Short mmCIF file of C-alpha atoms in Angstrom, two decimals:
data_model
loop_
_atom_site.label_atom_id
_atom_site.label_comp_id
_atom_site.label_asym_id
_atom_site.label_seq_id
_atom_site.Cartn_x
_atom_site.Cartn_y
_atom_site.Cartn_z
CA MET A 298 16.61 -22.64 -3.44
CA ILE A 299 14.90 -19.69 -1.82
CA ALA A 300 12.55 -20.34 1.10
CA ILE A 301 9.68 -17.97 1.83
CA VAL A 302 8.72 -18.58 5.44
CA ASP A 303 5.00 -19.13 5.80
CA TYR A 304 4.14 -18.38 9.42
CA LYS A 305 0.59 -17.19 8.75
CA MET A 306 1.40 -13.50 8.78
CA GLY A 307 -0.52 -12.12 5.89
CA ASN A 308 -0.49 -12.79 2.23
CA LEU A 309 2.76 -13.98 0.72
CA ARG A 310 1.51 -13.63 -2.78
CA SER A 311 3.18 -10.31 -3.59
CA VAL A 312 6.58 -11.67 -2.55
CA GLU A 313 5.96 -14.83 -4.57
CA ASN A 314 4.92 -12.77 -7.58
CA ALA A 315 8.03 -10.61 -7.36
CA LEU A 316 10.26 -13.70 -7.34
CA LYS A 317 8.28 -15.19 -10.23
CA ARG A 318 8.72 -12.00 -12.28
CA MET A 319 12.45 -12.28 -11.66
CA GLY A 320 12.49 -15.94 -12.67
CA ALA A 321 13.73 -17.12 -9.25
CA GLU A 322 12.81 -20.53 -7.86
CA PHE A 323 11.35 -20.68 -4.40
CA VAL A 324 9.33 -22.72 -1.95
CA VAL A 325 6.77 -21.43 0.51
CA THR A 326 7.32 -23.37 3.69
CA ALA A 327 7.16 -23.55 7.47
CA ASP A 328 9.33 -26.64 7.55
CA ALA A 329 12.42 -26.14 9.73
CA GLU A 330 14.60 -28.48 7.70
CA GLN A 331 13.67 -26.86 4.39
CA ILE A 332 14.37 -23.42 5.85
CA ARG A 333 17.75 -24.54 7.23
CA ARG A 334 18.75 -25.96 3.86
CA ALA A 335 17.69 -22.92 1.82
CA ASP A 336 20.31 -20.69 0.17
CA ARG A 337 18.20 -17.62 0.86
CA VAL A 338 15.40 -17.12 3.35
CA LEU A 339 12.68 -14.49 3.04
CA LEU A 340 10.62 -13.63 6.10
CA PRO A 341 7.74 -11.43 4.93
CA GLY A 342 4.97 -10.31 7.21
CA VAL A 343 2.03 -7.98 7.44
CA GLY A 344 0.16 -7.41 10.66
CA ASN A 345 0.92 -7.38 14.33
CA ALA A 346 4.46 -7.97 15.70
CA ALA A 347 3.28 -9.76 18.86
CA GLU A 348 1.17 -12.11 16.79
CA ALA A 349 4.09 -12.66 14.42
CA MET A 350 6.35 -13.67 17.34
CA GLU A 351 3.65 -15.97 18.67
CA ASN A 352 3.26 -17.60 15.25
CA LEU A 353 7.02 -18.11 14.91
CA ARG A 354 7.06 -19.71 18.35
CA SER A 355 4.19 -22.05 17.69
CA ALA A 356 5.72 -23.04 14.34
CA GLY A 357 8.92 -23.89 16.25
CA LEU A 358 10.90 -21.44 14.12
CA VAL A 359 12.41 -19.03 16.65
CA ASP A 360 15.71 -20.88 17.07
CA VAL A 361 15.69 -22.01 13.45
CA ILE A 362 15.67 -18.40 12.21
CA ARG A 363 18.29 -17.32 14.74
CA SER A 364 20.62 -20.16 13.75
CA LEU A 365 20.58 -19.45 9.99
CA ARG A 366 23.97 -18.67 8.47
CA ARG A 367 22.92 -17.89 4.92
CA PRO A 368 21.38 -14.55 3.88
CA VAL A 369 17.99 -13.88 5.45
CA LEU A 370 15.75 -10.96 4.49
CA GLY A 371 12.93 -9.84 6.74
CA ILE A 372 10.33 -7.55 5.19
CA CYS A 373 8.14 -5.14 7.20
CA VAL A 374 6.86 -7.08 10.24
CA GLY A 375 9.27 -9.85 9.20
CA MET A 376 12.03 -7.35 9.89
CA GLN A 377 10.45 -6.03 13.06
CA VAL A 378 10.38 -9.49 14.66
CA MET A 379 14.14 -9.69 14.05
CA CYS A 380 14.60 -6.60 16.25
CA ARG A 381 15.10 -6.55 20.01
CA CYS A 382 11.52 -5.80 21.01
CA SER A 383 8.39 -4.07 19.78
CA GLU A 384 5.98 -1.64 21.35
CA GLU A 385 3.26 -3.37 19.35
CA GLY A 386 1.90 -5.82 21.91
CA ASP A 387 4.93 -4.98 24.09
CA VAL A 388 6.75 -8.09 22.93
CA ASP A 389 10.33 -9.36 23.05
CA CYS A 390 11.48 -10.24 19.55
CA LEU A 391 14.30 -12.34 18.09
CA GLY A 392 17.00 -9.87 19.12
CA ILE A 393 19.05 -10.16 15.94
CA PHE A 394 19.07 -6.41 15.21
CA ASP A 395 19.91 -4.10 18.07
CA ALA A 396 16.86 -1.87 17.56
CA ARG A 397 13.62 -1.36 19.40
CA VAL A 398 10.43 -1.01 17.35
CA LYS A 399 8.35 2.00 18.31
CA ARG A 400 5.04 3.51 17.29
CA PHE A 401 4.90 6.69 15.20
CA VAL A 402 3.38 9.62 17.02
CA PRO A 403 0.85 11.30 14.69
CA GLY A 404 1.47 14.96 13.98
CA LEU A 405 0.79 17.72 11.52
CA GLU A 406 2.77 16.19 8.65
CA VAL A 407 3.00 12.75 10.21
CA LYS A 408 0.14 10.53 9.15
CA VAL A 409 -0.12 7.14 10.79
CA PRO A 410 0.11 4.63 9.15
CA HIS A 411 3.14 5.86 7.23
CA MET A 412 1.82 4.86 3.85
CA GLY A 413 3.27 5.48 0.44
CA TRP A 414 6.56 6.20 -1.24
CA ASN A 415 9.37 7.71 0.77
CA SER A 416 13.05 8.19 0.00
CA ILE A 417 15.87 6.17 1.48
CA GLY A 418 19.29 7.56 2.30
CA ASN A 419 22.56 6.74 4.09
CA LEU A 420 22.72 3.52 2.12
CA GLU A 421 25.44 1.28 3.47
CA SER A 422 25.23 -2.22 2.11
CA LYS A 423 25.61 -4.32 -1.00
CA LEU A 424 21.85 -4.74 -0.70
CA PHE A 425 21.62 -1.27 -2.28
CA LYS A 426 24.19 -1.79 -5.03
CA GLY A 427 23.25 0.38 -8.02
CA ILE A 428 20.74 2.38 -6.01
CA GLU A 429 21.26 6.04 -5.31
CA GLY A 430 20.37 7.72 -2.04
CA GLY A 431 17.09 9.58 -2.56
CA GLU A 432 15.35 6.78 -4.44
CA TYR A 433 11.77 6.09 -3.37
CA VAL A 434 10.42 2.83 -1.98
CA TYR A 435 6.98 1.83 -0.73
CA PHE A 436 6.15 1.78 2.98
CA VAL A 437 3.05 0.75 4.92
CA HIS A 438 3.50 0.64 8.68
CA SER A 439 2.61 2.26 11.98
CA TYR A 440 5.68 1.03 13.92
CA TYR A 441 9.30 1.65 13.02
CA PRO A 442 12.72 0.36 14.08
CA GLU A 443 14.79 3.10 15.69
CA LEU A 444 18.25 4.04 14.42
CA CYS A 445 21.00 1.72 15.69
CA PRO A 446 24.48 0.50 14.74
CA ASP A 447 22.85 -2.07 12.41
CA THR A 448 21.10 0.64 10.34
CA ILE A 449 22.02 0.41 6.64
CA ALA A 450 19.35 2.81 5.27
CA THR A 451 17.34 5.62 6.78
CA THR A 452 14.03 7.30 6.04
CA THR A 453 12.35 10.26 7.70
CA HIS A 454 8.70 10.34 8.69
CA GLY A 455 8.45 12.87 11.49
CA LYS A 456 11.74 11.48 12.71
CA MET A 457 14.50 9.49 11.11
CA PHE A 458 14.25 5.72 11.48
CA SER A 459 15.88 2.56 10.11
CA ALA A 460 14.51 1.78 6.66
CA ALA A 461 16.84 -1.22 6.52
CA LEU A 462 19.00 -3.14 8.98
CA LYS A 463 21.84 -5.63 8.69
CA TYR A 464 23.61 -7.83 11.17
CA GLU A 465 25.99 -10.43 9.79
CA ASN A 466 23.91 -12.51 7.35
CA PHE A 467 20.59 -11.01 8.46
CA TYR A 468 18.96 -8.20 6.49
CA GLY A 469 15.67 -6.44 6.96
CA THR A 470 13.72 -3.75 5.16
CA GLN A 471 10.86 -1.82 6.70
CA PHE A 472 9.65 -0.99 3.20
CA HIS A 473 8.22 -3.49 0.74
CA PRO A 474 10.75 -4.15 -2.04
CA GLU A 475 8.19 -6.42 -3.71
CA LYS A 476 5.91 -3.39 -4.15
CA SER A 477 8.57 -0.80 -4.84
CA GLY A 478 8.69 -0.94 -8.62
CA ASP A 479 12.01 -1.35 -10.38
CA VAL A 480 14.02 -0.08 -7.40
CA GLY A 481 12.49 -2.79 -5.23
CA GLU A 482 13.19 -5.49 -7.76
CA ARG A 483 16.80 -4.36 -7.88
CA ILE A 484 17.03 -4.69 -4.08
CA ILE A 485 15.60 -8.22 -4.19
CA ALA A 486 18.00 -9.12 -7.02
CA ASN A 487 20.90 -7.76 -4.95
CA PHE A 488 19.78 -9.87 -2.00
CA LEU A 489 19.68 -12.97 -4.15
CA LYS A 490 23.24 -12.25 -5.34
CA LEU A 491 24.76 -11.58 -1.90
CA MET B 80 9.34 13.04 3.46
CA VAL B 81 6.61 10.77 2.24
CA ALA B 82 5.75 11.71 -1.35
CA LYS B 83 2.30 12.78 -2.49
CA ARG B 84 0.84 9.93 -4.50
CA ILE B 85 -0.72 10.06 -7.95
CA ILE B 86 -3.18 7.25 -8.51
CA PRO B 87 -4.83 6.49 -11.85
CA CYS B 88 -8.21 4.81 -11.44
CA LEU B 89 -9.28 2.19 -13.96
CA ASP B 90 -12.87 1.05 -14.37
CA VAL B 91 -13.23 -2.61 -15.22
CA LYS B 92 -16.31 -4.20 -16.71
CA ASP B 93 -16.50 -7.93 -17.35
CA GLY B 94 -12.73 -8.19 -17.11
CA ARG B 95 -11.89 -5.32 -19.48
CA THR B 96 -10.93 -1.75 -18.70
CA VAL B 97 -13.41 0.72 -20.06
CA LYS B 98 -13.02 4.37 -20.99
CA GLY B 99 -9.83 5.69 -22.36
CA VAL B 100 -8.16 6.36 -25.63
CA ASN B 101 -5.58 4.20 -27.33
CA PHE B 102 -2.11 5.23 -26.27
CA VAL B 103 0.43 4.95 -29.02
CA ASP B 104 2.69 2.56 -27.16
CA LEU B 105 -0.09 0.34 -25.89
CA ARG B 106 -1.35 -2.69 -27.78
CA ASP B 107 -4.66 -3.16 -26.00
CA VAL B 108 -6.06 -0.36 -23.89
CA GLY B 109 -8.81 -2.71 -22.70
CA ASP B 110 -6.32 -5.05 -21.08
CA ALA B 111 -6.22 -4.10 -17.41
CA VAL B 112 -2.75 -5.53 -16.85
CA GLU B 113 -1.22 -3.85 -19.86
CA LEU B 114 -2.82 -0.51 -19.07
CA GLY B 115 -1.73 -0.81 -15.44
CA GLN B 116 1.83 -1.57 -16.48
CA TYR B 117 1.74 1.41 -18.80
CA TYR B 118 0.77 3.69 -15.91
CA ALA B 119 3.28 2.04 -13.56
CA ARG B 120 6.10 2.61 -16.07
CA GLY B 121 4.97 6.20 -16.41
CA GLY B 122 5.38 6.84 -12.69
CA ALA B 123 1.98 6.04 -11.15
CA ASP B 124 2.45 5.46 -7.43
CA GLU B 125 -0.48 3.10 -7.04
CA LEU B 126 -3.42 1.94 -9.11
CA VAL B 127 -7.07 1.56 -8.30
CA TYR B 128 -9.17 -0.96 -10.21
CA LEU B 129 -12.89 -0.46 -9.84
CA ASP B 130 -15.15 -3.32 -10.84
CA ILE B 131 -18.30 -1.91 -12.39
CA SER B 132 -19.63 -5.28 -13.56
CA ALA B 133 -23.21 -5.80 -12.61
CA THR B 134 -23.29 -9.57 -12.89
CA ARG B 135 -21.94 -12.49 -10.92
CA GLU B 136 -20.01 -13.66 -13.99
CA GLY B 137 -18.47 -10.23 -14.27
CA ARG B 138 -17.41 -10.40 -10.62
CA ASN B 139 -15.80 -13.80 -11.06
CA THR B 140 -13.96 -12.54 -14.11
CA PHE B 141 -12.73 -9.63 -12.01
CA THR B 142 -11.24 -11.94 -9.37
CA ARG B 143 -9.27 -13.81 -12.03
CA LEU B 144 -8.18 -10.49 -13.44
CA VAL B 145 -6.92 -9.38 -10.01
CA GLU B 146 -4.66 -12.45 -10.00
CA ARG B 147 -3.19 -11.41 -13.34
CA ILE B 148 -2.75 -7.83 -12.16
CA ALA B 149 -0.92 -9.05 -9.05
CA ASP B 150 1.35 -11.20 -11.21
CA GLY B 151 2.17 -8.43 -13.62
CA ILE B 152 2.43 -5.21 -11.63
CA ASN B 153 5.19 -4.24 -9.21
CA ILE B 154 3.48 -1.34 -7.44
CA PRO B 155 0.58 -1.49 -4.96
CA PHE B 156 -2.98 -1.65 -6.20
CA THR B 157 -6.40 -1.28 -4.64
CA VAL B 158 -9.55 -2.98 -5.85
CA GLY B 159 -13.07 -1.81 -5.26
CA GLY B 160 -16.61 -2.26 -6.42
CA GLY B 161 -19.17 -4.65 -5.05
CA ILE B 162 -17.27 -5.69 -1.94
CA SER B 163 -19.88 -6.32 0.72
CA SER B 164 -18.55 -9.04 2.99
CA LEU B 165 -15.47 -10.38 4.70
CA ASP B 166 -15.55 -13.23 2.18
CA ASP B 167 -15.37 -10.80 -0.73
CA ALA B 168 -12.38 -9.13 0.92
CA ALA B 169 -10.70 -12.49 1.57
CA ARG B 170 -11.19 -13.57 -2.03
CA LEU B 171 -9.55 -10.41 -3.36
CA LEU B 172 -6.71 -10.59 -0.84
CA ASP B 173 -6.04 -14.17 -1.90
CA ALA B 174 -6.07 -13.03 -5.51
CA GLY B 175 -3.28 -10.60 -4.64
CA ALA B 176 -4.90 -7.21 -4.05
CA ASP B 177 -2.90 -4.94 -1.73
CA LYS B 178 -5.95 -3.04 -0.54
CA ILE B 179 -9.68 -3.09 -0.98
CA SER B 180 -11.95 -0.12 -1.09
CA ILE B 181 -15.42 -0.30 0.46
CA ASN B 182 -18.13 2.29 0.17
CA SER B 183 -21.86 1.60 0.48
CA ALA B 184 -21.25 -1.75 2.22
CA ALA B 185 -19.45 0.13 5.00
CA ILE B 186 -22.39 2.51 5.33
CA ALA B 187 -24.88 -0.37 5.45
CA ASN B 188 -22.72 -2.36 7.87
CA PRO B 189 -19.98 -0.29 9.56
CA GLU B 190 -18.86 -3.38 11.50
CA LEU B 191 -17.48 -4.68 8.20
CA ILE B 192 -14.62 -2.18 8.54
CA ASN B 193 -13.69 -3.65 11.93
CA GLN B 194 -13.96 -7.19 10.63
CA ILE B 195 -11.72 -6.66 7.62
CA ALA B 196 -9.22 -4.47 9.48
CA SER B 197 -8.83 -6.84 12.40
CA ARG B 198 -8.41 -9.82 10.12
CA TYR B 199 -6.13 -8.32 7.48
CA GLY B 200 -4.85 -5.06 8.97
CA SER B 201 -5.83 -1.44 8.51
CA GLN B 202 -3.43 -1.05 5.61
CA PHE B 203 -5.77 -3.29 3.62
CA VAL B 204 -8.91 -1.20 4.12
CA VAL B 205 -9.70 1.97 2.21
CA VAL B 206 -13.06 3.49 3.08
CA ALA B 207 -14.44 5.45 0.14
CA ILE B 208 -16.88 8.23 0.93
CA ASP B 209 -18.98 9.93 -1.75
CA ALA B 210 -20.28 12.99 0.04
CA LYS B 211 -22.39 15.90 -1.03
CA CYS B 212 -22.84 19.33 0.49
CA GLY B 213 -26.56 19.96 0.84
CA ASP B 214 -28.44 23.26 0.72
CA ASP B 215 -28.06 23.42 4.50
CA GLY B 216 -24.27 23.54 4.06
CA ILE B 217 -23.79 20.16 5.71
CA TRP B 218 -21.71 17.46 4.03
CA ARG B 219 -23.36 14.07 4.14
CA ALA B 220 -22.32 10.70 2.76
CA THR B 221 -24.33 9.59 -0.25
CA THR B 222 -24.92 6.30 -2.01
CA HIS B 223 -25.92 5.32 -5.53
CA GLY B 224 -23.56 7.69 -7.25
CA GLY B 225 -24.54 10.67 -5.14
CA SER B 226 -28.25 10.37 -5.78
CA ARG B 227 -29.24 9.27 -2.27
CA PHE B 228 -28.30 11.08 0.92
CA THR B 229 -27.60 9.08 4.06
CA ASP B 230 -27.87 10.66 7.49
CA LEU B 231 -24.13 10.29 8.00
CA GLU B 232 -22.35 13.60 8.36
CA LEU B 233 -19.05 13.47 6.45
CA PHE B 234 -16.59 14.33 9.21
CA ALA B 235 -18.30 12.17 11.83
CA TRP B 236 -18.45 9.24 9.41
CA ALA B 237 -14.80 9.65 8.42
CA ARG B 238 -13.76 9.71 12.09
CA GLU B 239 -15.87 6.64 12.77
CA ALA B 240 -14.33 4.82 9.81
CA GLU B 241 -10.86 5.65 11.14
CA GLN B 242 -11.75 4.44 14.63
CA ARG B 243 -13.15 1.24 13.21
CA GLY B 244 -9.85 0.53 11.48
CA ALA B 245 -9.82 2.17 8.05
CA GLY B 246 -6.26 2.72 6.85
CA GLU B 247 -7.14 5.48 4.37
CA ILE B 248 -10.10 7.59 3.37
CA LEU B 249 -10.91 8.11 -0.30
CA PHE B 250 -13.13 11.16 -0.43
CA THR B 251 -15.10 12.23 -3.49
CA SER B 252 -17.21 15.37 -3.47
CA MET B 253 -20.30 14.59 -5.48
CA ASN B 254 -20.76 18.35 -5.92
CA HIS B 255 -17.47 18.46 -7.80
CA ASP B 256 -17.13 15.01 -9.36
CA GLY B 257 -17.16 15.27 -13.13
CA THR B 258 -17.23 19.08 -13.13
CA ARG B 259 -13.49 19.48 -13.73
CA LYS B 260 -13.63 22.64 -11.64
CA GLY B 261 -11.33 21.49 -8.88
CA TYR B 262 -11.75 20.12 -5.39
CA PRO B 263 -13.40 21.55 -2.24
CA CYS B 264 -10.03 22.22 -0.61
CA ASP B 265 -11.44 23.60 2.67
CA THR B 266 -13.34 20.38 3.20
CA PHE B 267 -10.28 18.30 2.44
CA ALA B 268 -8.18 20.39 4.82
CA ARG B 269 -10.72 19.93 7.58
CA LEU B 270 -10.73 16.17 7.00
CA ALA B 271 -6.94 16.19 7.30
CA GLU B 272 -7.29 18.13 10.54
CA GLU B 273 -9.71 15.62 12.02
CA LEU B 274 -8.02 12.39 10.93
CA THR B 275 -4.57 10.91 11.37
CA ILE B 276 -4.87 8.43 8.47
CA PRO B 277 -4.01 9.40 4.89
CA ILE B 278 -6.63 10.99 2.64
CA ILE B 279 -6.97 10.38 -1.08
CA ALA B 280 -8.68 13.10 -3.07
CA SER B 281 -10.91 12.10 -5.92
CA GLY B 282 -13.30 13.72 -8.35
CA GLY B 283 -13.13 17.16 -9.83
CA ALA B 284 -9.63 17.55 -11.23
CA GLY B 285 -9.60 19.58 -14.40
CA SER B 286 -6.03 20.80 -14.34
CA VAL B 287 -2.61 20.36 -12.80
CA ALA B 288 -3.34 23.43 -10.67
CA ASP B 289 -6.40 21.72 -9.17
CA ILE B 290 -4.38 18.69 -8.18
CA ALA B 291 -1.57 20.85 -6.81
CA GLN B 292 -4.09 22.79 -4.73
CA VAL B 293 -5.72 19.76 -3.13
CA LEU B 294 -2.30 18.31 -2.28
CA THR B 295 -1.16 21.57 -0.64
CA GLU B 296 -4.06 23.68 0.66
CA GLY B 297 -6.30 20.63 0.83
CA ARG B 298 -3.53 18.66 2.59
CA ALA B 299 -4.51 15.49 0.75
CA ASP B 300 -1.91 12.73 0.69
CA ALA B 301 -2.81 11.44 -2.73
CA ALA B 302 -4.84 12.37 -5.77
CA LEU B 303 -6.82 9.85 -7.73
CA ALA B 304 -7.89 10.61 -11.27
CA ALA B 305 -9.34 8.81 -14.21
CA SER B 306 -10.31 10.82 -17.25
CA ILE B 307 -7.36 13.23 -17.40
CA PHE B 308 -5.09 10.19 -17.76
CA HIS B 309 -7.29 7.91 -19.80
CA PHE B 310 -8.00 10.52 -22.42
CA GLY B 311 -4.34 11.32 -22.72
CA GLU B 312 -4.68 14.97 -21.68
CA ILE B 313 -1.63 14.61 -19.50
CA THR B 314 0.59 11.67 -18.61
CA VAL B 315 1.33 10.74 -15.03
CA GLY B 316 4.96 11.62 -15.70
CA GLU B 317 4.12 15.10 -17.02
CA LEU B 318 1.81 15.75 -14.09
CA LYS B 319 4.46 14.72 -11.60
CA SER B 320 7.17 16.81 -13.16
CA GLU B 321 4.87 19.85 -13.09
CA LEU B 322 4.06 19.17 -9.44
CA LYS B 323 7.76 18.85 -8.72
CA GLN B 324 8.35 22.28 -10.24
CA MET B 325 5.78 23.62 -7.80
CA ASN B 326 7.90 22.17 -4.98
CA ILE B 327 5.42 19.43 -4.23
CA CYS B 328 7.17 16.28 -3.07
CA VAL B 329 6.48 13.51 -5.57
CA ARG B 330 8.39 10.40 -6.46
#
């Protein structure tokens, strides 16, 4: 069973719909026991990283997430809270990935938020099996995880950042695979097969 | 580099898409989900669904339709038309919309932008501006399809919308809309200069060259179009491959 963690960080519907389209069974839950028992855990999230950390704390899920041994996929803010810390609300995060989350500095060709389709490269994980470097995925964010030893995909928006991270059984994508067309569905399918 | 986006816009009335010819490989051009999937397969980067229903029943039908669109489409989509409160926005978010577009409601009540953005995030809020350049050479926001001027100067209003939390600006020149003579690229470029959020260009495209120009000289991040796609003049795929040949970064 797949568990989608419901910690009140935005709408989970697009992730649910993607799993439905793929015929996968899932539960939407904030229950620690159900999350611990799940074969796969998805941690989506749209919004503010500090609020996301606060919500995980008040749901009693901080140590639960950290202690998971089966594949976990954080998406967008769900990935950012798995990093070391975030400039958004100046908050300490779960510290699973060794990256800090920083704010984009707007510039001539650097719109903030970074919104739309951008290409991913330097792909280094089974998560990207069957996907070529240069494929486009959909991003919407104003904060990014810096490059670090856990980086398994990169994207450039003004500067190069981590489009995806991996540490042991933990995975994270800054982009939204559930909104990234066929490429995104392939990435989710790969995650489910890990 | 983030790709320039091509966004087909679909008008929906009482739950059915209107306008458009029958594409050969499409069973029902009036089915919003099927038409959306057709565009998505063809390389559309996002979709915009605009509810032009005038009745409450039509609006309710639209909400149910948004649920079906969210179930069936794997790229982002924006919904607009008749959104005038936080409740409207919440209803469409719950139905699965990725973004909502607000226009006259934001002019009537600018605080609505703050309310929606602080509740659901800036990425959820597109502020649409229909502006017209008057005889005095000043661009002002209009309502009612360009027939009524407001006292809001375009650039000031766009900056205010950004400060209040808009995640994108969808700008239509009512001087150009429907003319098929291209976009006011200087005006778009100045908007890009003054804002840090992405700008979607709408209204006026008659050719690939027009779209290419607004994405380069006009510095727009995305181009939204309806009739050139719906009437089968060019497919999204053909447009994008022509843009690519002009060295414009597209997916």
